[in-house]
Short mmCIF file of N, CA and C and ligand atoms in Angstrom, two decimals:
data_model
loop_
_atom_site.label_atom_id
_atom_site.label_comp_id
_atom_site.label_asym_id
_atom_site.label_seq_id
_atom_site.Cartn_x
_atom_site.Cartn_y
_atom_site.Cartn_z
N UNK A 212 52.02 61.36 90.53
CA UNK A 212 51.23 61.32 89.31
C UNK A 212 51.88 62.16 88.22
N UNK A 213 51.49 61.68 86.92
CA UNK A 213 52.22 62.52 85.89
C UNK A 213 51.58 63.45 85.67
N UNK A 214 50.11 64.07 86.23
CA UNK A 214 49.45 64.66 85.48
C UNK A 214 49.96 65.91 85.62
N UNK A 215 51.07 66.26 86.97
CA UNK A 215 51.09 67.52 87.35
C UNK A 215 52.53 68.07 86.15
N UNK A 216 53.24 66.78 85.49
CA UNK A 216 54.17 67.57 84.40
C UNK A 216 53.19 68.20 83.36
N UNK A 217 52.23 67.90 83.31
CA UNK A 217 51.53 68.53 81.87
C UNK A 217 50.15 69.57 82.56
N UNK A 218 50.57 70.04 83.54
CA UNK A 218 50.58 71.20 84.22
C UNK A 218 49.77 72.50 83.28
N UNK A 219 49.18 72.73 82.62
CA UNK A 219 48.26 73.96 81.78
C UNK A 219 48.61 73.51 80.62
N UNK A 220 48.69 72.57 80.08
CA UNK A 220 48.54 71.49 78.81
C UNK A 220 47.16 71.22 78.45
N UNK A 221 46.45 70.50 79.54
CA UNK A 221 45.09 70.16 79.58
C UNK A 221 44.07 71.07 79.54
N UNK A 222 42.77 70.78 78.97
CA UNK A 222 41.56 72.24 79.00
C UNK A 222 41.42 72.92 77.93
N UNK A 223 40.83 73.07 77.52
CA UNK A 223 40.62 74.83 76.81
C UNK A 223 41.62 75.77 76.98
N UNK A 224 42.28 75.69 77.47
CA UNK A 224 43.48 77.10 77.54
C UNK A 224 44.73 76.47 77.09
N UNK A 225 44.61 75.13 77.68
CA UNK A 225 45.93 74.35 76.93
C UNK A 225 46.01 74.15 75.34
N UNK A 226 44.41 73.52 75.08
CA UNK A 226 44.47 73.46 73.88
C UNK A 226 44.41 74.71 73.20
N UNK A 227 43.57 75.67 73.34
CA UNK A 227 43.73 77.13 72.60
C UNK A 227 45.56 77.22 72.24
N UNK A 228 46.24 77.08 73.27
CA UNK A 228 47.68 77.40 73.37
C UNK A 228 48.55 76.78 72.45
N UNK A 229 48.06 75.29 72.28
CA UNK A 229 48.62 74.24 71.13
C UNK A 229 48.65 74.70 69.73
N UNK A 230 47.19 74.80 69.63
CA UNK A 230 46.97 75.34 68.20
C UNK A 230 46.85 77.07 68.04
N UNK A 231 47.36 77.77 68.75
CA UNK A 231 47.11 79.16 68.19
C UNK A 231 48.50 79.66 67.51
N UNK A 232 49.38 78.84 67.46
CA UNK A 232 49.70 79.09 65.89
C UNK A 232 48.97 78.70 64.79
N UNK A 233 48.33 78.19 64.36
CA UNK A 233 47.14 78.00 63.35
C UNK A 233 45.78 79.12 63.93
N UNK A 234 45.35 79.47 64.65
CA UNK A 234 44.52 80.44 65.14
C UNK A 234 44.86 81.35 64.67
N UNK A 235 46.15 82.22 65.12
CA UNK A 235 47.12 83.06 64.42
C UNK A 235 46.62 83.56 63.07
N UNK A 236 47.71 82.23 62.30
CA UNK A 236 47.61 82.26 60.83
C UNK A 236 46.29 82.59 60.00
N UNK A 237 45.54 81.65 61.05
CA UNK A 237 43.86 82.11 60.01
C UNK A 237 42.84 83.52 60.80
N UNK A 238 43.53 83.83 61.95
CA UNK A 238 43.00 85.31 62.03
C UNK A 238 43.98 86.42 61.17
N UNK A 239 45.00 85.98 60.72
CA UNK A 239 45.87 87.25 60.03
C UNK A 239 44.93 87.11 58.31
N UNK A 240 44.90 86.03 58.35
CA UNK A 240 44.24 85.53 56.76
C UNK A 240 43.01 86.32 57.29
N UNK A 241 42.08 86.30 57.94
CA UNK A 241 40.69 87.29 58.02
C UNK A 241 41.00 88.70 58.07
N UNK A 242 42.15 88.79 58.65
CA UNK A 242 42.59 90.42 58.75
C UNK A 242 42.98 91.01 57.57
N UNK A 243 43.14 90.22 56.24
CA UNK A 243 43.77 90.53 54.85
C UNK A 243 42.38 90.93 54.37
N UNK A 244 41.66 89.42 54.91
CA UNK A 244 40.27 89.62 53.91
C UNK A 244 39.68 91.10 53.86
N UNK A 245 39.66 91.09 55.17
CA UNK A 245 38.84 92.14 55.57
C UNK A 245 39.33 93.96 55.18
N UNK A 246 40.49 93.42 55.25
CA UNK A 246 41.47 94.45 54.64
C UNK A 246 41.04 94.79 53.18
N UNK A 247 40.98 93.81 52.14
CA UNK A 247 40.53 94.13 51.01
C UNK A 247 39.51 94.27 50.42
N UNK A 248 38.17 93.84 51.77
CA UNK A 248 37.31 93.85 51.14
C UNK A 248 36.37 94.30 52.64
N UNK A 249 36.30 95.42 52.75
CA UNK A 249 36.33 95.93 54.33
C UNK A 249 34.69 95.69 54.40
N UNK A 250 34.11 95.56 55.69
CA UNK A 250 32.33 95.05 55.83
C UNK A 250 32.17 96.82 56.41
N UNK A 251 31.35 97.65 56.40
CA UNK A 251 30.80 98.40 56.70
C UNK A 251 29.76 98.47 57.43
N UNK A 252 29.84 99.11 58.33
CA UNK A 252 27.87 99.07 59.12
C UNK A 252 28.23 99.14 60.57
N UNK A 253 27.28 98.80 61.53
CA UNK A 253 27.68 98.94 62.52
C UNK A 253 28.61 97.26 63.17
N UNK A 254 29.02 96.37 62.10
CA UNK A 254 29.60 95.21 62.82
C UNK A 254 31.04 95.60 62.57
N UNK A 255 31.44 96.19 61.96
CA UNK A 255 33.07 96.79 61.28
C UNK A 255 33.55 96.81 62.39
N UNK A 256 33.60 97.28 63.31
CA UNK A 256 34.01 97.78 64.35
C UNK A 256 34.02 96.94 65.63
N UNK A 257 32.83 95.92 65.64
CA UNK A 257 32.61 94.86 66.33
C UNK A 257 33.73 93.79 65.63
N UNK A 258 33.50 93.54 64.57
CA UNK A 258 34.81 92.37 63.93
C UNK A 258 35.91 92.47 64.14
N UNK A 259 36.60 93.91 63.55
CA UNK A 259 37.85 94.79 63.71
C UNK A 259 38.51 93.71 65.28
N UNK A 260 37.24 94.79 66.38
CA UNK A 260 37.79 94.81 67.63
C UNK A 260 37.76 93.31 68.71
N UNK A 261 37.04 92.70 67.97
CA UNK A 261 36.92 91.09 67.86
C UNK A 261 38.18 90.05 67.45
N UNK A 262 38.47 90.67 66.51
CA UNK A 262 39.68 89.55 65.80
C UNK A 262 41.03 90.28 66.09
N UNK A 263 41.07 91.42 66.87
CA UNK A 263 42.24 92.08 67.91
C UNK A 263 42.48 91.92 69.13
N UNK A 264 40.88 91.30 69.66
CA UNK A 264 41.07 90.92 71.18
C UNK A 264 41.57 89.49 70.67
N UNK A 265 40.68 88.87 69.83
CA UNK A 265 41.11 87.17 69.86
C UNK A 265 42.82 86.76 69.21
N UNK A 266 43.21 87.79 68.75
CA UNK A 266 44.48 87.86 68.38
C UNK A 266 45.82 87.91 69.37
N UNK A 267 45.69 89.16 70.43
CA UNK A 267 45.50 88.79 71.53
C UNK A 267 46.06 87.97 72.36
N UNK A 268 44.68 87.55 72.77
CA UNK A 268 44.77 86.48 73.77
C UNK A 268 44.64 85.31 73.32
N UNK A 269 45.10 84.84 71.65
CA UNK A 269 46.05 83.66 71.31
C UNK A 269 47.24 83.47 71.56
N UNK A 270 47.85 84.92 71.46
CA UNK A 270 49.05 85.31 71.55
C UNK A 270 49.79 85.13 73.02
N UNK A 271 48.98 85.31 73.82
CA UNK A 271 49.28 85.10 75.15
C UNK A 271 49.47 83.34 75.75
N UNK A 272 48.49 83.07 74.75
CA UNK A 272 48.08 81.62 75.14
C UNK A 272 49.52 80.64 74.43
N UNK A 273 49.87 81.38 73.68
CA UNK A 273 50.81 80.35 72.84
C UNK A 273 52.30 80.90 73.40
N UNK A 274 52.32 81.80 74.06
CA UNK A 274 53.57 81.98 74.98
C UNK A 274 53.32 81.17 76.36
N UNK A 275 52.40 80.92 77.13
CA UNK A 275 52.09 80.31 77.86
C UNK A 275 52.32 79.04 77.43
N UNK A 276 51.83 78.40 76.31
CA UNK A 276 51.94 76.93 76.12
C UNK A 276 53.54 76.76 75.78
N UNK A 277 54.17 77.64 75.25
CA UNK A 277 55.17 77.26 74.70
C UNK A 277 56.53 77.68 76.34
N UNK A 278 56.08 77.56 77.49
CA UNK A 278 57.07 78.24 78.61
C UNK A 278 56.88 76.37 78.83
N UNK A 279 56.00 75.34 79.05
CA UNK A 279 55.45 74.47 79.69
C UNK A 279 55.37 73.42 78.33
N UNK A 280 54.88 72.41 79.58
CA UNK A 280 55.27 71.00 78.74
C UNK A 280 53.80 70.71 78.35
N UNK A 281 53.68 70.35 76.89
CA UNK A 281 51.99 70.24 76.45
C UNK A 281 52.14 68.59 76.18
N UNK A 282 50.81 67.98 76.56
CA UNK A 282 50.40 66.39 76.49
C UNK A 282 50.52 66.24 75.08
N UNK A 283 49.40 67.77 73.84
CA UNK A 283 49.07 67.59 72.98
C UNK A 283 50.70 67.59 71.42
N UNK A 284 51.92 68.31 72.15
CA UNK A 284 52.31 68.23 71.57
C UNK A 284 53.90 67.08 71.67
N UNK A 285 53.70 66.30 72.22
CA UNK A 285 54.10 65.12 72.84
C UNK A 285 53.48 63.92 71.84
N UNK A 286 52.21 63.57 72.22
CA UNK A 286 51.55 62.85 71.10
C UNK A 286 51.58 63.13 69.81
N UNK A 287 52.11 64.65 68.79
CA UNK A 287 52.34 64.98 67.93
C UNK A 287 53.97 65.06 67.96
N UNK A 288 54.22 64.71 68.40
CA UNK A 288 55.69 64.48 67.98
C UNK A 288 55.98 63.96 66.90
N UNK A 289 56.84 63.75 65.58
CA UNK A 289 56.69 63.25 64.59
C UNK A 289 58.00 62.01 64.40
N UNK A 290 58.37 60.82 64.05
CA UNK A 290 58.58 59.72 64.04
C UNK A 290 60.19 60.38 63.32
N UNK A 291 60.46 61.35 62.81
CA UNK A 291 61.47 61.23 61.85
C UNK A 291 61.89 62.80 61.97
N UNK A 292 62.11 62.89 62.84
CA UNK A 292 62.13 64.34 63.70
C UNK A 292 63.52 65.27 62.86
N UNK A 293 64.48 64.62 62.66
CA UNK A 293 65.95 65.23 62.17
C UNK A 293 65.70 65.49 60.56
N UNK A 294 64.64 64.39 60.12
CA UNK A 294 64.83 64.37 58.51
C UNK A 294 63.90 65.50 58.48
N UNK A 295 62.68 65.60 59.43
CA UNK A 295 61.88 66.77 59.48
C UNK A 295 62.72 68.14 59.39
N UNK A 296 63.64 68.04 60.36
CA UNK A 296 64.47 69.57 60.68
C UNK A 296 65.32 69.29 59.13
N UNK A 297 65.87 68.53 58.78
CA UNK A 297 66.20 68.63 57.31
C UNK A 297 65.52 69.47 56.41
N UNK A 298 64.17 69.02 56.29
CA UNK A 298 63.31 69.84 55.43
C UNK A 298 62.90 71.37 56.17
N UNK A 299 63.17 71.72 56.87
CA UNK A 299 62.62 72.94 57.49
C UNK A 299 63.82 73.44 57.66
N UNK A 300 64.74 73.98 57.58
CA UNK A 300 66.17 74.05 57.28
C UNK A 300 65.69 75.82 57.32
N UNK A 301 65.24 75.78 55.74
CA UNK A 301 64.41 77.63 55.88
C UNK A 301 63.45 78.50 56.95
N UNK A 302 62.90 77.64 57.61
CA UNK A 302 61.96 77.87 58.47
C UNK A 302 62.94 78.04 59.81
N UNK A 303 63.90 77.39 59.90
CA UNK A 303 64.55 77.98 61.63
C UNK A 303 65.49 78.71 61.41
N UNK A 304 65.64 79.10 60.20
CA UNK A 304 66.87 80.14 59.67
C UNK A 304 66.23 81.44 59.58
N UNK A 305 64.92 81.35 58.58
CA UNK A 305 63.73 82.24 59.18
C UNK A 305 63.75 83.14 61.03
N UNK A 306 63.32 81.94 61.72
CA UNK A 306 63.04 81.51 63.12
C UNK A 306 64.27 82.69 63.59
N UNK A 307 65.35 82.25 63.38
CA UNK A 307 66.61 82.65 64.10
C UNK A 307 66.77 84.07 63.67
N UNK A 308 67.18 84.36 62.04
CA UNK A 308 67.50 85.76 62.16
C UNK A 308 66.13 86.66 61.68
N UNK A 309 64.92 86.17 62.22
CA UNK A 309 63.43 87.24 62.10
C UNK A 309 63.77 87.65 63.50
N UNK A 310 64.69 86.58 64.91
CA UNK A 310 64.68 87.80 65.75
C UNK A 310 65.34 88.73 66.43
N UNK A 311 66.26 88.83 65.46
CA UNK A 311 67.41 89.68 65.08
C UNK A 311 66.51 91.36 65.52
N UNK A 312 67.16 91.93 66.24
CA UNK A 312 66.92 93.54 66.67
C UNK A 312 66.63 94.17 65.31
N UNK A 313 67.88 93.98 64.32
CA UNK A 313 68.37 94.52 63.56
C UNK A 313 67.10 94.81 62.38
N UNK A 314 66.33 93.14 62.08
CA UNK A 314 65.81 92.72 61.40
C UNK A 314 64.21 93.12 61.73
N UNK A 315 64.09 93.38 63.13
CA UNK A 315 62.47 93.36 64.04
C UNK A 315 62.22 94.84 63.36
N UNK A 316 62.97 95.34 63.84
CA UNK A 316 62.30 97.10 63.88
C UNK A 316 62.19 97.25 62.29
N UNK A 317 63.08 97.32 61.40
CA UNK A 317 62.80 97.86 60.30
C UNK A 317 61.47 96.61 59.73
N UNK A 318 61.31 95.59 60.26
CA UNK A 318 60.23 94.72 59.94
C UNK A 318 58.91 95.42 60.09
N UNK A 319 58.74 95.99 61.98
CA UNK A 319 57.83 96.53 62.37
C UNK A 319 57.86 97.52 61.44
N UNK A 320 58.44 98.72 61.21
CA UNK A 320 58.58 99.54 60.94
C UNK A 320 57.28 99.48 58.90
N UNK A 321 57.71 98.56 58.35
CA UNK A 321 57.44 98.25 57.08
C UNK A 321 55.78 97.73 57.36
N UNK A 322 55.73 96.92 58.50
CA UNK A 322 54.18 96.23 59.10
C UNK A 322 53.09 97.18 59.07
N UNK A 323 53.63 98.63 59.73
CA UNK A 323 52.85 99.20 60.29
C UNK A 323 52.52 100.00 59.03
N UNK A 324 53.56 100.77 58.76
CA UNK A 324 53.68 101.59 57.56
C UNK A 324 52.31 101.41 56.46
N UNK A 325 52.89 99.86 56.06
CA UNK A 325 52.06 99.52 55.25
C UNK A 325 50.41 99.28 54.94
N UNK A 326 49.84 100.31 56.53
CA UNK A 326 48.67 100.46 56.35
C UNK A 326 48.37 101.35 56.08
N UNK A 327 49.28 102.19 55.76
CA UNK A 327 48.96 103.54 55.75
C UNK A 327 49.07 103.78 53.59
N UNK A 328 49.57 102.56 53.50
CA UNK A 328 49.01 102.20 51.42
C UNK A 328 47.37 102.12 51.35
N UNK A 329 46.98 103.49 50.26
CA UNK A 329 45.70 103.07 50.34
C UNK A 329 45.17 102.77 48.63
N UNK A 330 46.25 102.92 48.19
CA UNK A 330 46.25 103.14 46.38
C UNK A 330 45.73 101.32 46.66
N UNK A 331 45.19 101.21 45.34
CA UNK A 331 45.20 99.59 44.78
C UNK A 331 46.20 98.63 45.23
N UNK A 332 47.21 99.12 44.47
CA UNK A 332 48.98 98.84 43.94
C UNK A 332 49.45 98.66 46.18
N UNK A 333 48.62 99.84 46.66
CA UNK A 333 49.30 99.82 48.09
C UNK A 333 48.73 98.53 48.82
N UNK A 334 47.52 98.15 48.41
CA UNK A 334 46.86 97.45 49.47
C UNK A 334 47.01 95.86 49.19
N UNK A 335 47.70 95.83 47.64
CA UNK A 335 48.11 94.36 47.53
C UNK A 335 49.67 94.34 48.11
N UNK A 336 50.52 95.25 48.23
CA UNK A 336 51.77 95.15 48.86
C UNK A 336 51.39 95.39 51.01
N UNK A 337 50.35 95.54 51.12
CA UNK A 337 50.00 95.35 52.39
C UNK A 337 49.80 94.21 52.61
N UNK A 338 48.65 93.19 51.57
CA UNK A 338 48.42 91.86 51.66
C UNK A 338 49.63 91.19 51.86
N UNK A 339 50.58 91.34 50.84
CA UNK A 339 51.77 90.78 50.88
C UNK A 339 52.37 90.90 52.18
N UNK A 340 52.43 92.08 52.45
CA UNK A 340 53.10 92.11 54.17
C UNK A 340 52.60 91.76 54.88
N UNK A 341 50.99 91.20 55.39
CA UNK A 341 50.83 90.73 56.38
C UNK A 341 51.18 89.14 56.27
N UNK A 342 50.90 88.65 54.93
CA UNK A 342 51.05 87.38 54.61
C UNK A 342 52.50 86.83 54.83
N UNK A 343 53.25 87.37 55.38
CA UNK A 343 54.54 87.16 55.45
C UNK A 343 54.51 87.14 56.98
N UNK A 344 53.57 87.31 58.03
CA UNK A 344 53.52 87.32 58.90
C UNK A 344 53.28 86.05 59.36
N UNK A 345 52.38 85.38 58.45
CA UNK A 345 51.69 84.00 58.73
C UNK A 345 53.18 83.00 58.43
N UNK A 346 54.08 83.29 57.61
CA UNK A 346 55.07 82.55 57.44
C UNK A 346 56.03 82.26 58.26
N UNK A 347 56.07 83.74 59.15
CA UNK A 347 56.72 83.95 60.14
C UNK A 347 56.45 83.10 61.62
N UNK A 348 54.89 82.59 61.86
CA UNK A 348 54.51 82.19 62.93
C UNK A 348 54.54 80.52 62.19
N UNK A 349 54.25 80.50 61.23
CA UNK A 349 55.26 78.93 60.64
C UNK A 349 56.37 78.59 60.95
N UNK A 350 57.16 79.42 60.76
CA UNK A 350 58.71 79.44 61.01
C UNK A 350 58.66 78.85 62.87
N UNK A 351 58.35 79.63 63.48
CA UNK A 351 58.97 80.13 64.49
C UNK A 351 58.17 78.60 65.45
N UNK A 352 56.52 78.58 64.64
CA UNK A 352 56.29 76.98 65.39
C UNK A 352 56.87 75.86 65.13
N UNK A 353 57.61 75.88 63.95
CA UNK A 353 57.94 74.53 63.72
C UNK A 353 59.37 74.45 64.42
N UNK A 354 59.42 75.68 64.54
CA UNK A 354 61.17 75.97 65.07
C UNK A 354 61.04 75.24 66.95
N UNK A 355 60.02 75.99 67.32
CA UNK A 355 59.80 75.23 68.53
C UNK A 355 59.81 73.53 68.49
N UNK A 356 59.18 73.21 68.01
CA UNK A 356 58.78 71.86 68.07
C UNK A 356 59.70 70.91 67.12
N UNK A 357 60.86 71.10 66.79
CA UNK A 357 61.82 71.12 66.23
C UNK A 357 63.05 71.65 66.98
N UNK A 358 63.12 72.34 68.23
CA UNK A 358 64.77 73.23 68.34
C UNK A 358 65.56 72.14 68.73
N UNK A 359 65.29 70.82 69.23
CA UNK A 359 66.84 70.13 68.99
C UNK A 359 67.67 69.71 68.31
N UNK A 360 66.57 69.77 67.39
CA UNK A 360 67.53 69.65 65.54
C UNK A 360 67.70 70.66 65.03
N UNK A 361 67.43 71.65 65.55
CA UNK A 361 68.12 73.08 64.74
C UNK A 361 69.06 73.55 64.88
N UNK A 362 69.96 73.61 63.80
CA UNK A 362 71.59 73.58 63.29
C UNK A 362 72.10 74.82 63.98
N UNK A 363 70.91 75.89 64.02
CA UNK A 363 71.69 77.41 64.80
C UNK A 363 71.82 77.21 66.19
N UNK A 364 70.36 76.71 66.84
CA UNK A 364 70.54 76.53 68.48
C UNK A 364 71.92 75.31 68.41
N UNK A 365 72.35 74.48 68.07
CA UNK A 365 73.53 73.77 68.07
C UNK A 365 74.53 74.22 68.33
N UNK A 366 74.40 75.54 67.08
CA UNK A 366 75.77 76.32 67.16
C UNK A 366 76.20 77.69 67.82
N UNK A 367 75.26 77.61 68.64
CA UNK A 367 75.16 78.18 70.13
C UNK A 367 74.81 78.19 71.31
N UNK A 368 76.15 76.55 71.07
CA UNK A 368 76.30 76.33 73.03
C UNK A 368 75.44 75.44 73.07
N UNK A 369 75.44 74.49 71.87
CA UNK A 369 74.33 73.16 72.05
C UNK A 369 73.11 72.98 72.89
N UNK A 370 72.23 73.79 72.42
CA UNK A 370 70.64 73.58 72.89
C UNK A 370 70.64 75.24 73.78
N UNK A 371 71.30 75.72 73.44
CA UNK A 371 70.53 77.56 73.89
C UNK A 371 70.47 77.71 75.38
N UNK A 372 69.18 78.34 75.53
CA UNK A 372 69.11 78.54 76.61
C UNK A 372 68.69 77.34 77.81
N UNK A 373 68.19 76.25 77.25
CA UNK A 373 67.85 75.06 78.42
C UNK A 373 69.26 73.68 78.31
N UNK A 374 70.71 74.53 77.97
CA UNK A 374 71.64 73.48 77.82
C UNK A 374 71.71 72.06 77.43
N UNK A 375 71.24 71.90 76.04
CA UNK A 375 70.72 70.53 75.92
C UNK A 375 71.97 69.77 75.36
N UNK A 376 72.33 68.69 75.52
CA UNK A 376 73.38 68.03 74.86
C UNK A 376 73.19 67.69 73.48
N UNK A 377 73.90 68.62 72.79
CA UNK A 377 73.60 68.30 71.21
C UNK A 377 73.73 66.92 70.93
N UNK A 378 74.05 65.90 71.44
CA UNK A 378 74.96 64.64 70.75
C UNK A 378 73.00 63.49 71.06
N UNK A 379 72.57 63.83 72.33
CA UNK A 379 71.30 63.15 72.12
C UNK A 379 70.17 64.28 72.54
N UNK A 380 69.52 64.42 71.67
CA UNK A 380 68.65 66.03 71.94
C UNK A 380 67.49 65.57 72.58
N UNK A 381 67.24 66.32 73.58
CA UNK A 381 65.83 66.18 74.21
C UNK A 381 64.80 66.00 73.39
N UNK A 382 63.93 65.15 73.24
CA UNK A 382 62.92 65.20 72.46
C UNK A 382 61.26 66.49 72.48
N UNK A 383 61.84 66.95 73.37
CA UNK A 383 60.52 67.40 73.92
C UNK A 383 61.26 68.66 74.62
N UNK A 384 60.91 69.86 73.31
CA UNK A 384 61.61 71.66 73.65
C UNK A 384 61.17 72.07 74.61
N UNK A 385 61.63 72.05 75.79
CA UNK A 385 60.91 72.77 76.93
C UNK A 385 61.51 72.81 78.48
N UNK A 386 60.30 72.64 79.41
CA UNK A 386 61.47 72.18 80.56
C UNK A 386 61.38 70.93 81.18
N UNK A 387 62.41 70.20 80.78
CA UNK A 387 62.74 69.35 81.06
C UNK A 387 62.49 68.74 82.97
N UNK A 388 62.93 69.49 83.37
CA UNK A 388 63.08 69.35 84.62
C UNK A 388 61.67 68.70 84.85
N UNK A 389 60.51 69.27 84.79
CA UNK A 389 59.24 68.99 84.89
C UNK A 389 59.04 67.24 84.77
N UNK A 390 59.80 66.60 83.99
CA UNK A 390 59.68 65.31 83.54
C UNK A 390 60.20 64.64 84.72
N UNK A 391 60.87 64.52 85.75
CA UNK A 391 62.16 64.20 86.41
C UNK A 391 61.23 64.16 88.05
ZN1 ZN B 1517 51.38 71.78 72.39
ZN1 ZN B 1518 67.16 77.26 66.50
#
C-alpha cells in the first residue's frame, strides 16, 4: 500500500506540519502586534506564554514534516516548477546564505538585542526585525518545495545532501527512497 510512503503526512500533525510555515508567519505577525501594542492584565502572560508554546511546537512540526514525504505537498506541487524557481531566485539565495554561521549569530545576535529598544524610534526597528523573520521562513519554505531547481543546491554536488541528478530533478524534496 502507498499509504505507508506518506507516513506522518496524514492527521492533524501532518497537516499542522504542512502549513506551519504560514502558522509561523502569522504568530510572528501577533508577536509584533502585541509588541506594539502590549494587552495588560492577567491574560499578558497567558498570550505571551501561549503564542511561545504554539510557536514551538510549529516549529517542531515543520521539521518533522519537512524530514518525510507529505500527501499535502505533492498535490500542491505547482505545474511550472523551474519558471517558479526563476521567480524565487531571491528567496533561495536568501535560503542559502541566512544559513551561513557567519550570517546566524550576528543575525541572532541583532534578534535578540532588539528587544531590549524601548524608545519609539526602538520598537519600530524591532518591528522591522522581527518582520524580516517572516521573510526568512518564506525564503526557506519555498526553498524546500523548490530545492531541485535551486541554482545553489546544483552548484553543490547536484542536489546536496539527498544526491539528486541535476539533469532530471526529483520532483518531490525529500526522501526519495520512501517512494520505491
Ligand atoms: Zn507538506
Ligand atoms: Zn538551494
Amino acid at each position: 500500500m502507498t499509504s505507508n510512503a506518506y507516513q506522518g503526512s496524514g492527521g492533524f500533525a501532518g497537516r499542522w506540519g504542512h502549513f506551519a510555515p504560514e502558522l509561523l508567519m502569522a504568530s510572528i505577525g501577533a508577536v509584533i502586534v502585541l509588541g506594539l501594542r502590549p494587552v495588560y492584565g492577567p491574560l499578558s502572560l497567558t498570550v505571551s506564554l501561549g503564542l511561545v508554546a504554539f510557536v514551538l511546537a510549529s516549529w517542531l512540526m515543520m521539521r518533522r514534516h519537512d524530514r518525510g514525504l507529505c500527501e499535502h505537498c505533492l498535490t500542491s506541487m505547482p505545474l511550472n516548477p523551474s519558471e517558479m524557481a526563476a521567480r524565487y531566485r531571491r528567496r533561495f539565495w536568501v535560503s542559502h546564505t541566512g544559513a551561513e554561521r557567519r550570517y546566524v549569530i550576528p543575525y541572532l545576535i541583532v534578534l535578540i538585542g532588539s528587544n531590549f529598544a524601548t524608545s519609539p524610534a526602538g520598537r519600530v526597528g524591532w518591528a522591522v526585525v522581527q518582520t524580516s523573520m517572516i521573510y526568512l521562513i518564506l525564503a526557506y519554505s519555498t526553498h524546500r518545495r523548490l530545492q531541485p531547481w535551486c541554482p545553489w543546491c546544483r552548484e553543490n554536488g547536484g542536489g546536496g545532501e539527498h544526491g539528486r541528478d541535476p539533469v532530471t530533478p526529483d520532483p518531490v524534496p525529500g526522501n526519495r527512497r520512501q517512494l520505491i
